[in-house]
Amino acid sequence: MEGTEKIQRKLPNQEIDYFKIGKILLSRWYWIAASVTLTLIISYTYIWYTPKTYSSSGTLKIEEKKSEISDVISAISVPDRGPSKIQSITTVLQSRALILSAIKNLDYRISFYIMGRVRTSEIYPTKPLNIELIRFDSLNFYHDQISFKPVNRKSFELSYKIANKEIQSIHNYDSPISIGPTTFTIKYPGTLNKNTIYLFKFNIPEDFVDRVRAGLRAGETIKNSNIIGLQETDSNPQFASDALNNILKEYIIFDRNQKAQSASQMIDFIDSQLSFLSTEVKGSENSIEKYKQKSKIIDVSAASTTSVSKAAEIESNKSLLKIQLIAFDQLKEQITREKDNLNFNFTTAGEENVSLQLLVTKLDNLIQERRALLKTYNPGSQPVQDINQQLLQIKLTALNSIKSIRASIEKKISFMDSQLSQVNQTIMALPVAQRDLISLQRDFEINDKVYSFLSEKKLEAQISRAGILPGATIVELAQPNMTAVSPDEHNMHRTAIIFGLAIGLGLIMVVRILNPYIYDKETIESLTTIPILGVIRKFKEPFDEDNREILALLKPKSIFAESVRSVRTNLSFLASDKQNKVICITSEVAGEGKSFVAINLSSTLSLIDKKVILIGADLRRSRIHKTFHVSNDKGLSNYLAHQLEMDDIILHSEHQNLDFIVSGPVPPNPSELLHSARMSTLINQLRLKYDIVMIDTAPIGLVSDAIPLIRMSDINVFVLRSGKSKFYAASIPQRIAQEYNLDNTVIVLNAFEEELLHSRYYTTKFTGENSGSHYYYYSDYSGYESSGYYLDENKNKWWDIRRWFK
């Protein structure tokens, strides 16, 4: 019953040992150092071979105040864009047309480069060569780079490609050179470095548009502010600043032209009307003079004059109303076609006109906002569809308003026609000569009044256009920034170090995860409740695989020997009620050191006046005879086969109190022999003669030969080898103990050497219900090699600088 309680005990508590985690990571510090070094080399290489890019910034302020002159004369100007104003302006700033205009102000015609070992660099605005173009067609010219290398003071060498064929030619300075359709001359540049290879290339403005647009960024510096920040990124800092400054200046010109467009449209419209009226006025004046001379009429009566004036006034107002109809028809056409910058070409007073002006302003805003959205969204996206819906509603409202205003004007014209009919009846009552003269004077006065009115409006529009100020101001021009923004060296190196650390630590984790072997006692304690009897250290010096020497006796002052003695001490606490003990030593597979443990443990037991016999019960592959340098012709298999008696197979070693029985010849039925009653008889007889009967059995994971011996033993020692035994091997002794209801089954960890990389980062806590007599004190002696107690281990290392001061 007591044994059953031991078998059902719980696993010990284990806590994370953070100090040990640090030791595990530091155990492979050179992996981490190598990975960090590798990533830093990659980062330095990347930075070396990657062209640097530079960024220049400028600031543009959007003015909210209108022109003072425009305020005085109430001139029509382009209205603000509302919420989408900033977005509309940034769209214009990044437009291809504006950038192309800005590039035309640069010195773009010829670009110069220097060829380096790694890459070719542009040297704008430096011009090492004075090249003059003789023949250059912007639609047909040589586009590729041309290499220049000075030969002497009179000549130079050019290299270029024609139809993928490399061509090299020698030319004289100031002499025409033709490459394809392009002809040019190069003047003597003075002293140049002959080891430097210069390159040049012919350009047109369109060649730079995509380059500038790719690096241009524009947006609000602060949300809901009227300050726009522009940034141009390029591989040449001077080019970036020059391009950005020209874009800023070009926008100011563009904005002023846009604001003056309304006044210009009005002036153009009035000019077209004045051109016609000027001819009409002159014709009417000549007709009056001719009629007076022909009819010999010097003047007309007062009544006639009143009728003429009244008729002329009505006709003048009627003509002005017709001009308004023409203006509204033009506006209707613009609204239908959704043209940008919708404006009246002619202004009149009235609430309806003010309402229509507000609708036109809102419609213009929405058109500009939709244009900005189409830079980001597809035509079928929801934001664009919402704008289209608003546009449709406002267009319908505006067109209905125009229809209403037009109907009102037509009623006014109809009313004027009725008044004019009455005046005409009065005139018809006059004599024929006066009536004809009145008719001529009326035409003259009508044309003259309309002409004067339109001339006045033209003057107002011209004053308005002259007083219009740009809607933006350049706050800060761009300056060349010689500090590269990409690649960011500090960020690259920092990222490389982080990646290096991650790779090194990740490699450690991967190796640990993929490791299937047991390396330390904490791993065993986490896998099974079977207690660990002790840890036998790995013998550091080389020895033959047949183990021809008993190392515990050969090196008695080594850590290895001390660890064997520790196991010997703990053995005394097992089966303490028995005077004579049978100890069975086994393992899962061959190569885990069960025979090695059995031999060295037997030898140390014999040193404390214990009479010990070691039995080589591995009838298939025993090596005990090699350790003791004897023949294996007679042994246990002969006894079990009734060929020899017990006294015939017992051999004496050269060490006092230590006898042994070799396995003997390999039988055809080893398992049946070990299950025989003769094996039980042998063990019972040996109990009477020896204090310790040590049995070295076959691996239990390969054959079943050890099962009967395990059941007959007082103590069963299961050997696990560090770095050799796999995780599932630790569960075998517990299964066997439960299956056969065995007591005193223990584990010995053999060939232990501290391997921090694979060690478990938990520490076992034997406290509370998990503490008790079934756990044994033992040490793995890690860190004590140089303590001075183990003389055979106390050797100076090459890296131990303390030995230099001894």
PDB file of C-alpha atoms in Angstrom, residues 19 142 228 248 254 316 337 397 424 476 490-491 590 597 642 647 674 719:
ATOM      1  CA  PHE A  19      18.336  34.250 -14.278  1.00  0.00           C
ATOM      2  CA  TYR A 142      19.330  61.724 -79.144  1.00  0.00           C
ATOM      3  CA  ILE A 228      -0.035  74.379 -47.274  1.00  0.00           C
ATOM      4  CA  LEU A 248       5.358  77.731 -55.954  1.00  0.00           C
ATOM      5  CA  PHE A 254      -1.746  80.492 -62.293  1.00  0.00           C
ATOM      6  CA  SER A 316     -31.862 101.404 -75.346  1.00  0.00           C
ATOM      7  CA  ARG A 337     -21.611  71.402 -70.058  1.00  0.00           C
ATOM      8  CA  THR A 397     -32.378  74.714 -59.709  1.00  0.00           C
ATOM      9  CA  ASN A 424     -44.353 105.363 -82.804  1.00  0.00           C
ATOM     10  CA  GLU A 476       9.017  80.243 -47.298  1.00  0.00           C
ATOM     11  CA  HIS A 490      20.446  55.560 -38.150  1.00  0.00           C
ATOM     12  CA  ASN A 491      17.088  53.864 -38.612  1.00  0.00           C
ATOM     13  CA  ALA A 590      21.754   0.844 -26.097  1.00  0.00           C
ATOM     14  CA  VAL A 597      27.124   3.232 -14.643  1.00  0.00           C
ATOM     15  CA  HIS A 642      23.082 -25.950 -16.955  1.00  0.00           C
ATOM     16  CA  ASP A 647      31.237 -21.029  -8.544  1.00  0.00           C
ATOM     17  CA  LEU A 674      16.502 -15.100 -17.911  1.00  0.00           C
ATOM     18  CA  VAL A 719      19.682   5.252 -16.795  1.00  0.00           C
TER      19      VAL A 719
END
